[in-house]
Coordinates of C-alpha atoms in Angstrom, one line a residue:
X11 CA -0.5 0.2 0.0
X12 CA 1.3 3.5 -1.5
X13 CA 1.9 5.4 1.7
X14 CA 0.4 10.4 0.2
X15 CA 2.8 11.9 2.8
X16 CA 0.7 15.2 3.7
X17 CA 2.2 17.2 1.8
X18 CA 1.8 15.8 -1.8
X19 CA -1.8 16.0 -3.6
X20 CA -2.5 16.7 -7.1
X21 CA -6.7 17.9 -8.1
X22 CA -7.3 18.1 -10.9
X23 CA -10.4 20.5 -11.2
X24 CA -13.1 20.6 -14.1
X25 CA -15.6 23.9 -13.1
X26 CA -19.4 23.8 -13.4
X27 CA -22.0 25.5 -11.4
X28 CA -25.3 24.0 -9.4
X29 CA -27.9 24.1 -12.6
X30 CA -29.9 26.9 -10.7
X31 CA -27.3 29.2 -11.2
X32 CA -25.7 28.6 -14.3
X33 CA -26.0 32.4 -16.1
X34 CA -23.7 34.1 -15.9
X35 CA -24.6 37.9 -12.9
X36 CA -27.2 40.0 -15.7
X37 CA -26.0 43.7 -16.5
X38 CA -29.5 44.4 -19.0
X39 CA -32.4 46.5 -17.8
X40 CA -34.9 44.9 -17.0
X41 CA -38.8 46.5 -16.9
X42 CA -39.7 45.5 -13.2
X43 CA -42.4 43.0 -11.6
X44 CA -45.5 43.3 -9.9
X45 CA -43.9 44.0 -6.7
X46 CA -41.5 46.8 -7.9
X47 CA -41.5 50.9 -8.5
X48 CA -40.0 53.9 -7.7
X49 CA -37.2 52.6 -9.2
X50 CA -34.0 55.1 -9.2
X51 CA -30.9 54.4 -11.1
X52 CA -27.2 55.1 -9.3
X53 CA -23.5 56.1 -10.9
X54 CA -21.0 53.8 -9.1
X55 CA -17.7 54.2 -10.4
X56 CA -17.9 50.2 -12.0
X57 CA -21.2 51.2 -13.5
X58 CA -24.4 52.1 -13.4
X59 CA -26.9 50.1 -10.3
X60 CA -30.8 50.5 -10.4
X61 CA -33.0 50.3 -7.1
X62 CA -36.5 49.0 -6.4
X63 CA -38.4 50.3 -3.6
X64 CA -41.7 47.6 -2.9
X65 CA -45.0 48.5 -2.4
X66 CA -44.8 47.0 1.1
X67 CA -42.3 48.9 2.4
X68 CA -42.1 52.6 0.5
X69 CA -39.0 53.8 2.2
X70 CA -36.3 51.5 1.8
X71 CA -34.9 51.2 -1.7
X72 CA -33.1 48.4 -2.6
X73 CA -30.0 47.7 -4.6
X74 CA -29.3 44.2 -4.6
X75 CA -26.0 42.1 -6.0
X76 CA -23.9 44.6 -7.0
X77 CA -20.6 43.0 -7.8
X78 CA -17.3 44.4 -5.6
X79 CA -15.3 41.7 -7.1
X80 CA -13.7 38.2 -8.7
X81 CA -11.7 35.9 -8.6
X82 CA -10.1 33.1 -11.4
X83 CA -12.6 30.0 -12.2
X84 CA -8.4 28.7 -12.5
X85 CA -7.4 29.7 -9.1
X86 CA -10.3 30.0 -6.4
X87 CA -8.5 30.9 -3.9
X88 CA -6.7 33.4 -4.5
X89 CA -6.8 36.8 -3.9
X90 CA -9.6 38.6 -5.3
X91 CA -9.0 40.9 -8.3
X92 CA -12.1 44.5 -8.8
X93 CA -15.2 43.9 -10.6
X94 CA -15.2 44.7 -13.9
X95 CA -16.3 47.9 -15.2
X96 CA -19.6 47.8 -16.5
X97 CA -22.0 49.9 -19.2
X98 CA -25.0 48.0 -18.9
X99 CA -27.6 49.1 -16.2
X100 CA -26.8 46.1 -13.7
X101 CA -30.7 45.3 -12.6
X102 CA -30.9 42.5 -10.6
X103 CA -34.5 42.7 -8.7
X104 CA -34.0 40.2 -6.0
X105 CA -30.8 38.4 -4.3
X106 CA -29.8 35.0 -5.8
X107 CA -26.2 35.5 -5.6
X108 CA -24.5 33.1 -3.2
X109 CA -20.4 31.6 -2.9
X110 CA -20.4 27.6 -3.4
X111 CA -21.8 25.9 -0.7
X112 CA -23.3 23.3 0.5
X113 CA -27.0 23.1 1.6
X114 CA -29.4 20.5 2.7
X115 CA -29.8 17.1 2.1
X116 CA -26.0 17.8 0.1
X117 CA -27.1 20.0 -2.3
X118 CA -23.9 21.9 -3.5
X119 CA -25.1 25.7 -4.0
X120 CA -23.5 28.8 -6.0
X121 CA -21.6 29.7 -7.9
X122 CA -17.7 31.3 -9.5
X123 CA -19.7 35.1 -9.3
X124 CA -20.6 35.9 -6.0
X125 CA -18.5 38.5 -5.4
X126 CA -21.2 40.8 -4.3
X127 CA -23.1 43.2 -2.1
X128 CA -26.7 44.0 -1.7
X129 CA -27.7 48.2 -0.8
X130 CA -30.3 49.1 1.0
X131 CA -31.5 52.8 1.9
X132 CA -33.7 55.1 3.3
X133 CA -35.5 57.0 1.0
X134 CA -34.9 61.0 2.3
X135 CA -35.3 64.3 1.9
X136 CA -32.3 65.0 3.4
X137 CA -28.6 65.7 1.5
X138 CA -26.5 65.0 4.8
X139 CA -24.7 61.6 4.6
X140 CA -26.1 58.3 6.7
X141 CA -23.7 55.9 8.8
X142 CA -23.4 52.7 6.5
X143 CA -24.0 49.2 8.5
X144 CA -21.6 46.4 6.8
X145 CA -23.0 43.6 8.8
X146 CA -21.4 40.1 7.6
X147 CA -23.4 37.0 8.2
X148 CA -22.7 33.9 9.9
X149 CA -22.8 30.3 9.0
X150 CA -19.6 28.9 10.8
X151 CA -17.4 29.9 7.7
X152 CA -18.9 27.6 5.8
X153 CA -22.8 28.8 4.8
X154 CA -24.7 31.9 4.3
X155 CA -25.1 34.7 2.2
X156 CA -25.8 38.4 2.6
X157 CA -29.1 37.1 1.8
X158 CA -31.7 40.3 2.7
X159 CA -34.5 38.4 3.6
X160 CA -32.8 36.8 6.0
X161 CA -30.7 40.9 7.7
X162 CA -34.2 42.3 6.7
X163 CA -34.0 46.1 6.7
X164 CA -37.7 47.3 7.5
X165 CA -36.5 47.7 11.4
X166 CA -33.5 49.3 10.9
X167 CA -32.8 51.7 8.4
X168 CA -36.0 53.9 7.9
X169 CA -34.0 54.3 10.9
X170 CA -31.1 56.1 9.1
X171 CA -29.1 54.2 8.1
X172 CA -27.6 52.5 4.8
X173 CA -27.1 48.6 5.7
X174 CA -24.3 46.7 2.9
X175 CA -25.0 43.3 3.2
X176 CA -21.9 41.8 1.3
X177 CA -20.8 37.6 0.3
X178 CA -17.3 36.3 0.5
X179 CA -16.2 32.7 -0.7
X180 CA -17.1 30.0 2.1
X181 CA -15.2 27.0 3.2
X182 CA -12.1 25.7 1.6
X183 CA -12.5 28.6 -1.2
X184 CA -12.6 31.1 1.8
X185 CA -10.6 29.4 4.0
X186 CA -7.7 27.1 3.5
X187 CA -4.5 27.5 4.4
X188 CA -1.6 26.2 2.8
X189 CA 2.1 27.4 2.2
X190 CA 2.5 28.6 -1.0
X191 CA 1.1 31.2 -3.4
X192 CA -1.4 29.7 -4.8
X193 CA -3.7 28.5 -1.7
X194 CA -2.0 31.1 0.8
X195 CA -5.6 31.4 2.8
X196 CA -7.7 33.8 4.2
X197 CA -9.6 34.7 1.2
X198 CA -12.6 35.7 2.9
X199 CA -11.4 38.5 4.7
X200 CA -9.6 39.7 1.6
X201 CA -12.9 39.7 -0.8
X202 CA -15.0 41.8 2.8
X203 CA -11.9 44.2 2.2
X204 CA -12.8 44.5 -1.1
X205 CA -16.0 44.4 -0.2
X206 CA -15.7 47.5 2.4
X207 CA -12.8 49.0 -0.2
X208 CA -15.6 49.9 -2.4
X209 CA -17.9 50.7 -0.5
X210 CA -15.5 53.5 0.1
X211 CA -15.3 54.5 -2.6
X212 CA -18.8 54.4 -4.1
X213 CA -21.4 54.7 -1.0
X214 CA -22.0 58.8 -1.2
X215 CA -23.2 58.2 -4.5
X216 CA -26.0 56.0 -2.2
X217 CA -26.0 58.6 1.0
X218 CA -23.6 57.2 3.4
X219 CA -20.5 58.5 4.7
X220 CA -17.5 57.2 3.6
X221 CA -16.2 58.3 6.6
X222 CA -18.5 56.5 9.3
X223 CA -18.7 52.8 8.0
X224 CA -19.0 50.4 11.0
X225 CA -18.1 46.7 10.9
X226 CA -20.4 44.0 12.1
X227 CA -21.3 40.8 12.3
X228 CA -22.4 37.6 14.9
X229 CA -20.7 34.1 15.3
X230 CA -18.4 34.2 12.7
X231 CA -19.3 37.1 11.3
X232 CA -18.3 38.5 14.6
X233 CA -14.8 36.9 14.7
X234 CA -14.3 38.0 10.6
X235 CA -15.5 42.0 11.6
X236 CA -13.0 41.5 14.5
X237 CA -10.2 40.8 12.2
X238 CA -11.3 43.6 10.1
X239 CA -11.0 46.0 12.9
X240 CA -7.2 44.9 13.6
X241 CA -5.4 43.7 10.6
X242 CA -3.5 47.0 8.5
X243 CA -5.0 45.5 5.7
X244 CA -8.3 46.4 6.0
X245 CA -8.3 48.7 9.5
X246 CA -8.3 52.2 7.6
X247 CA -12.0 51.2 6.2
X248 CA -13.7 51.0 9.8
X249 CA -14.7 53.4 11.6
X250 CA -15.9 51.1 14.4
X251 CA -16.6 47.8 15.3
X252 CA -20.4 45.6 16.7
X253 CA -19.8 42.1 17.2
X254 CA -22.2 39.9 18.3
X255 CA -21.5 36.3 20.2
X256 CA -17.8 35.9 18.3
X257 CA -14.8 37.4 18.2
X258 CA -10.9 36.7 17.3
X259 CA -10.0 35.5 20.3
X260 CA -12.7 32.8 20.8
X261 CA -11.0 29.1 20.5
X262 CA -13.1 28.3 16.6
X263 CA -12.0 31.9 15.4
X264 CA -8.3 31.2 14.5
X265 CA -7.0 28.0 12.2
X266 CA -3.2 26.4 14.6
X267 CA -2.9 23.3 12.8
X268 CA -3.9 24.0 8.5
X269 CA -1.6 21.5 7.9
X270 CA -4.0 18.8 9.6
X271 CA -7.6 20.7 8.0
X272 CA -5.5 20.5 4.6
X273 CA -4.7 16.4 4.7
X274 CA -8.3 16.2 5.9
X275 CA -9.6 17.4 3.2
X276 CA -7.7 14.9 1.2
X277 CA -8.2 12.7 2.4
X278 CA -11.6 13.7 1.7
X279 CA -10.9 14.1 -2.2
X280 CA -11.8 11.5 -4.0
X281 CA -8.9 9.9 -6.8
X282 CA -5.7 12.4 -5.7
X283 CA -2.6 11.7 -7.1
X284 CA 0.4 12.7 -5.8
X285 CA 2.0 16.2 -6.0
X286 CA 3.9 18.6 -3.3
X287 CA 1.3 20.5 -1.7
X288 CA 3.9 23.4 -2.0
X289 CA 2.4 23.4 -5.7
X290 CA -0.8 22.9 -4.6
X291 CA -3.2 24.7 -6.8
X292 CA -6.7 24.2 -7.9
X293 CA -6.8 24.1 -12.5
X294 CA -9.6 22.8 -13.6
X295 CA -12.2 20.7 -11.3
X296 CA -15.9 19.7 -10.4
X297 CA -16.4 22.8 -8.2
X298 CA -19.1 20.2 -6.0
X299 CA -15.8 17.0 -4.9
X300 CA -13.8 20.4 -3.9
X301 CA -17.4 21.7 -2.0
X302 CA -18.4 18.5 -0.8
X303 CA -15.0 16.7 0.6
X304 CA -15.4 20.2 2.6
X305 CA -18.4 20.2 4.0
X306 CA -18.0 18.5 7.8
X307 CA -14.8 20.7 7.8
X308 CA -14.1 23.5 10.8
X309 CA -11.9 26.0 8.7
X310 CA -11.1 29.2 9.8
X311 CA -9.2 32.7 9.6
X312 CA -5.3 31.0 9.7
X313 CA -1.8 32.9 9.7
X314 CA 0.0 33.6 6.5
X315 CA 3.9 33.8 6.0
X316 CA 3.4 35.2 2.2
X317 CA 4.4 39.2 1.0
X318 CA 0.8 39.7 0.6
X319 CA -1.2 38.4 4.4
X320 CA -4.0 39.4 5.7
X321 CA -2.6 37.8 9.4
X322 CA 0.3 37.5 10.1
X323 CA -0.2 36.9 13.7
X324 CA -2.9 35.5 16.7
X325 CA -5.5 37.0 17.5
X326 CA -4.3 37.6 21.3
X327 CA -1.0 39.5 19.8
X328 CA -2.6 41.6 17.6
X329 CA -5.0 42.9 20.6
X330 CA -2.0 42.9 23.2
X331 CA -0.2 45.2 20.5
X332 CA -2.6 46.8 19.8
X333 CA -2.8 50.6 20.0
X334 CA -6.1 52.4 18.7
X335 CA -8.9 55.2 20.0
X336 CA -11.6 52.7 17.3
X337 CA -14.8 52.1 19.7
X338 CA -16.5 49.0 19.6
X339 CA -19.8 47.4 21.0
X340 CA -19.7 43.6 22.4
X341 CA -21.2 41.5 24.0
X342 CA -23.2 37.8 23.8
X343 CA -26.3 36.2 24.6
X344 CA -26.9 35.1 27.9
X345 CA -27.4 32.0 26.3
X346 CA -25.2 31.6 22.8
X347 CA -23.7 28.0 23.8
X348 CA -27.4 26.9 24.4
X349 CA -26.7 25.0 20.4
X350 CA -23.5 23.2 21.3
X351 CA -25.6 21.5 24.3
X352 CA -28.5 20.0 22.5
X353 CA -26.6 19.0 19.7
X354 CA -25.9 15.8 22.3
X355 CA -27.1 12.9 22.9
X356 CA -27.7 10.6 25.9
X357 CA -24.4 9.0 25.0
X358 CA -22.6 11.8 24.4
X359 CA -23.9 13.2 27.5
X360 CA -23.3 9.9 29.3
X361 CA -19.3 10.1 28.0
X362 CA -19.4 13.7 29.1
X363 CA -19.7 12.3 32.8
X364 CA -16.1 9.9 32.6
X365 CA -14.5 12.5 30.9
X366 CA -15.4 15.5 31.4
X367 CA -12.5 17.3 30.4
X368 CA -12.8 17.1 26.8
X369 CA -15.3 20.6 27.1
X370 CA -12.3 22.2 27.7
X371 CA -11.5 24.7 23.9
X372 CA -8.6 23.6 21.6
X373 CA -6.6 26.9 22.8
X374 CA -5.7 25.5 25.9
X375 CA -1.6 23.7 26.5
X376 CA -2.4 21.2 29.4
X377 CA 1.7 19.7 27.9
X378 CA 0.0 16.2 27.2
X379 CA -0.2 16.3 31.1
X380 CA -3.5 14.0 31.5
X381 CA -4.5 14.5 35.2
X382 CA -4.0 18.2 35.0
X383 CA -6.1 18.7 32.3
X384 CA -8.5 16.1 34.1
X385 CA -8.5 18.0 37.6
X386 CA -8.9 21.7 36.1
X387 CA -12.1 19.8 33.7
X388 CA -13.2 18.3 37.8
X389 CA -13.8 21.7 38.4
X390 CA -15.4 22.7 36.2
X391 CA -18.2 20.0 36.5
X392 CA -18.5 20.9 40.0
X393 CA -18.2 25.0 39.2
X394 CA -21.6 24.2 36.9
X395 CA -22.8 20.6 38.0
X396 CA -21.6 20.7 41.6
X397 CA -22.2 16.9 42.8
X398 CA -24.8 15.8 40.1
X399 CA -23.9 14.6 36.6
X400 CA -25.3 16.1 33.2
X401 CA -28.6 14.8 32.5
X402 CA -31.5 16.6 30.1
X403 CA -32.8 18.2 33.8
X404 CA -29.4 20.6 33.5
X405 CA -29.0 20.2 30.6
X406 CA -29.3 24.5 31.1
X407 CA -25.8 24.4 32.9
X408 CA -23.8 22.7 30.3
X409 CA -25.8 25.6 27.9
X410 CA -23.3 28.1 30.5
X411 CA -20.3 26.2 30.7
X412 CA -20.5 26.3 26.9
X413 CA -21.0 29.6 26.8
X414 CA -18.5 30.6 29.1
X415 CA -16.5 28.5 27.5
X416 CA -16.5 29.7 23.3
X417 CA -18.0 33.2 23.6
X418 CA -18.6 34.9 27.2
X419 CA -15.1 34.5 27.8
X420 CA -13.4 34.9 24.9
X421 CA -15.5 38.2 24.6
X422 CA -15.1 39.8 28.0
X423 CA -11.3 38.8 27.7
X424 CA -11.1 41.0 24.4
X425 CA -13.2 43.8 26.3
X426 CA -10.2 43.9 28.1
X427 CA -7.5 44.0 25.5
X428 CA -9.3 46.5 24.0
X429 CA -10.0 48.8 26.7
X430 CA -6.1 48.7 27.8
X431 CA -5.4 49.5 23.9
X432 CA -7.2 52.7 24.0
X433 CA -10.3 51.6 22.7
X434 CA -13.9 53.1 24.1
X435 CA -16.2 49.9 24.6
X436 CA -19.9 48.9 25.8
X437 CA -20.7 45.4 26.6
X438 CA -23.5 44.3 26.6
X439 CA -25.5 40.8 27.2
X440 CA -29.1 40.3 25.7
X441 CA -31.3 37.6 27.5
X442 CA -34.6 38.2 26.1
X443 CA -36.8 35.9 24.8
X444 CA -39.7 36.2 22.0
X445 CA -40.6 34.6 19.6
X446 CA -38.9 36.7 17.3
X447 CA -35.5 34.2 18.6
X448 CA -34.7 31.9 16.9
X449 CA -35.8 28.3 18.6
X450 CA -38.8 30.4 18.6
X451 CA -39.7 31.3 15.8
X452 CA -42.3 29.2 14.6
X453 CA -44.1 28.5 17.2
X454 CA -45.0 31.1 20.5
X455 CA -43.7 30.3 23.8
X456 CA -41.5 32.2 26.0
X457 CA -39.4 29.2 27.2
X458 CA -37.2 26.7 25.0
X459 CA -38.0 23.0 25.4
X460 CA -35.4 20.9 26.0
X461 CA -37.1 17.3 27.1
X462 CA -41.3 17.2 29.4
X463 CA -39.1 18.9 32.4
X464 CA -36.8 21.2 32.2
X465 CA -37.2 24.3 30.5
X466 CA -34.2 26.9 29.6
X467 CA -35.4 30.7 29.4
X468 CA -32.7 32.6 27.1
X469 CA -31.3 34.3 24.8
X470 CA -29.6 31.4 22.1
X471 CA -26.2 32.3 20.3
X472 CA -27.9 35.4 17.2
X473 CA -30.7 35.5 18.2
X474 CA -30.1 39.8 19.1
X475 CA -29.5 39.5 15.0
X476 CA -33.5 39.0 15.1
X477 CA -34.0 42.4 16.7
X478 CA -32.3 44.2 14.3
X479 CA -32.8 42.3 11.5
X480 CA -36.3 41.0 9.5
X481 CA -36.7 37.5 9.4
X482 CA -38.4 36.6 6.8
X483 CA -41.3 38.5 6.6
X484 CA -42.3 38.3 11.2
X485 CA -42.9 41.6 11.5
X486 CA -44.6 41.6 15.3
X487 CA -47.4 44.1 15.6
X488 CA -46.8 47.1 17.6
X489 CA -47.4 46.9 20.2
X490 CA -46.2 44.0 21.5
X491 CA -43.1 43.1 23.5
X492 CA -41.1 41.8 20.5
X493 CA -41.5 45.2 18.6
X494 CA -40.8 47.2 22.2
X495 CA -37.9 44.6 22.1
X496 CA -36.8 45.5 18.3
X497 CA -37.0 50.0 19.3
X498 CA -35.6 48.9 21.6
X499 CA -32.0 48.1 20.4
X500 CA -32.3 49.0 17.5
X501 CA -31.8 52.8 19.2
X502 CA -28.9 51.1 20.5
X503 CA -27.3 50.4 17.6
X504 CA -28.5 53.2 15.4
X505 CA -26.7 55.6 17.9
X506 CA -23.9 53.8 17.8
X507 CA -23.4 53.9 14.3
X508 CA -24.2 57.4 14.4
X509 CA -21.8 58.8 17.2
X510 CA -20.3 55.8 18.6
X511 CA -22.3 56.2 22.0
X512 CA -25.2 53.6 22.2
X513 CA -28.5 55.7 24.5
X514 CA -31.6 55.3 24.7
X515 CA -34.1 56.6 27.1
X516 CA -33.7 56.4 30.5
X517 CA -30.5 54.4 30.4
X518 CA -27.2 55.3 30.8
X519 CA -24.2 52.4 29.3
X520 CA -21.1 53.7 30.5
X521 CA -17.8 52.1 28.9
X522 CA -16.0 49.1 29.6
X523 CA -13.1 50.8 31.4
X524 CA -10.1 49.1 32.8
X525 CA -10.5 48.4 37.1
X526 CA -11.1 45.3 38.2
X527 CA -13.5 42.2 37.5
X528 CA -16.3 43.0 40.2
X529 CA -16.2 46.7 38.6
X530 CA -16.8 46.0 34.4
X531 CA -19.7 47.9 33.3
X532 CA -21.6 46.2 30.8
X533 CA -25.4 46.4 30.3
X534 CA -28.5 43.9 30.4
X535 CA -30.4 43.2 27.8
X536 CA -33.9 42.1 29.4
X537 CA -36.8 42.8 29.5
X538 CA -35.8 45.6 32.0
X539 CA -32.6 46.7 30.7
X540 CA -29.9 47.8 33.7
X541 CA -26.5 49.3 33.4
X542 CA -25.0 46.5 35.5
X543 CA -21.3 46.1 37.3
X544 CA -19.1 42.9 37.2
X545 CA -20.5 40.7 34.3
X546 CA -21.1 36.6 36.4
X547 CA -18.0 36.9 38.0
X548 CA -19.0 34.3 40.1
X549 CA -18.7 31.6 36.8
X550 CA -16.2 33.2 34.9
X551 CA -13.4 33.3 37.8
X552 CA -12.1 30.0 36.7
X553 CA -12.0 30.4 33.4
X554 CA -9.7 33.7 33.7
X555 CA -7.5 31.2 36.3
X556 CA -7.7 28.3 33.6
X557 CA -6.9 30.8 30.6
X558 CA -4.2 32.3 32.9
X559 CA -2.3 29.4 33.5
X560 CA -3.1 27.4 30.6
X561 CA -3.5 29.3 26.9
X562 CA -1.8 28.2 24.1
X563 CA 0.1 32.0 23.9
X564 CA 1.5 31.1 26.9
X565 CA 4.5 29.2 24.9
X566 CA 4.8 32.9 23.7
X567 CA 5.7 34.6 27.1
X568 CA 2.6 36.7 26.9
X569 CA 0.3 36.5 29.8
X570 CA -3.8 36.9 28.9
X571 CA -5.2 39.9 30.9
X572 CA -3.3 43.1 30.3
X573 CA -4.0 44.5 33.1
X574 CA -2.0 41.7 35.9
X575 CA -0.1 42.2 33.0
X576 CA 0.7 46.1 33.5
X577 CA 0.7 45.1 37.0
X578 CA 3.5 43.1 36.8
X579 CA 5.4 45.0 34.8
X580 CA 4.9 47.8 37.4
X581 CA 5.9 45.7 40.2
X582 CA 9.1 44.7 38.7
X583 CA 10.1 48.5 37.2
X584 CA 9.7 49.6 41.0
X585 CA 11.7 46.7 42.0
X586 CA 14.6 47.9 39.8
X587 CA 14.4 51.4 40.5
X588 CA 14.3 51.0 44.6
X589 CA 17.9 48.9 43.9
X590 CA 19.5 51.8 41.8
X591 CA 18.1 54.2 44.6
X592 CA 20.2 51.3 47.7

């Protein structure tokens, strides 16, 4: 049996597309349809684009699937190029463009002509330039698009901002990393940077302020928004940042072993030959083979080695060395880890009871000390479950454990770094439950039913987005608690976009400041909105201790907490000066 080494592969590709998207993006004029009226043509630097007003929302103009970039059919991993200019009016009456991905039932969707963005503008008589919200969709880096039916403008755009929804390459096409120029990595982030540049150059024609582009995202989109704000390649295009349940310090937001990921992809590809991966490139192939082979692989941004790299150091080091005056609004939902908890079966819960340390994130380094790892796992189990086993009856505690490990803990550590770097930071937790919440979208209940004997009342990952963007026409009636929450959240978001200070009537939201854990400011967004101090210190203190001791970055001699680092440095300087005096 021949041995195929990790550093060897040949991939032959023949380009085909999903059946429903075989045509090029059209640039021909259209007469519209019965659901559209009030057309307007905007002349961009790339070419003319036509916008429409739907009869149901006469105060919003929509421009769909505007090309901002492209990438080669011969090498879909390369950096994007600017979209070719066009002369005929770009005329799309709905969102159709998606990058290649696997949908339900293993169905291939999307095509290569996917580097597009949609723009939603308020219809107004004022000539004042509007703030721009550049929102990056979630999808765990593998699925999704800038779909206005999922991120509808109905709640937020009429309040006076412009919404931009970009597409970017997904899965292997967007995040595969190798050690050669053909597959340098981070293609998705380079796509988004090009989209930001296009917006910077053209948004004024739509009534937008090119000096006030706020990048936002939830989950994986939040991590990408963070990278765009931190990387020197893109940060000059960003004025402010809003993220929900995801940021660069989340353990899932960095690919720490790209060679291992590439090896898995190679093993999934049928009929591969042998060539060094240093020359790995896609010359011609059936894209379905590649995308299908990669569908179950977890991709993430990576550290690059090339001359035109987007990420050159770990996000921890990026934050640790950061000096900035940028303004951030970051936070999470109170049960952001609920889905991870619900993914368990009775069998997997039994295995978790046998070895709770498997829950520990992969950015912790125990140097193969299984005893120490097991000890930390037992301490965490005791914190959340006491002497009880993990069962369906205490799944709420498991959800909180995942929330703290993957979302809240990394977000609060990032907030401390940002505050130490000079950034203004506003931290929130969203705990509201209404029928728009993800797990309640089809049934008007106040609680998430886990089993016949237990309920969890809480907001899962991404739920706050449902109160910022209209979801598939789910518009609450006036006076409902959901409509009141929409008004509250969009007021906070609009004021932050416009002024950098989130505010709503009767609430003073103080910025997150460098102080002790028990005095850190944050805002609880629930039926009652409360400014509070000390974010879940009872749960996060142990996680802070774990990361101070076992975080993988300590191999580079850097501490996780800038407060501790500064305090230690001050003591060293004091001792040094004292000795000089003596």
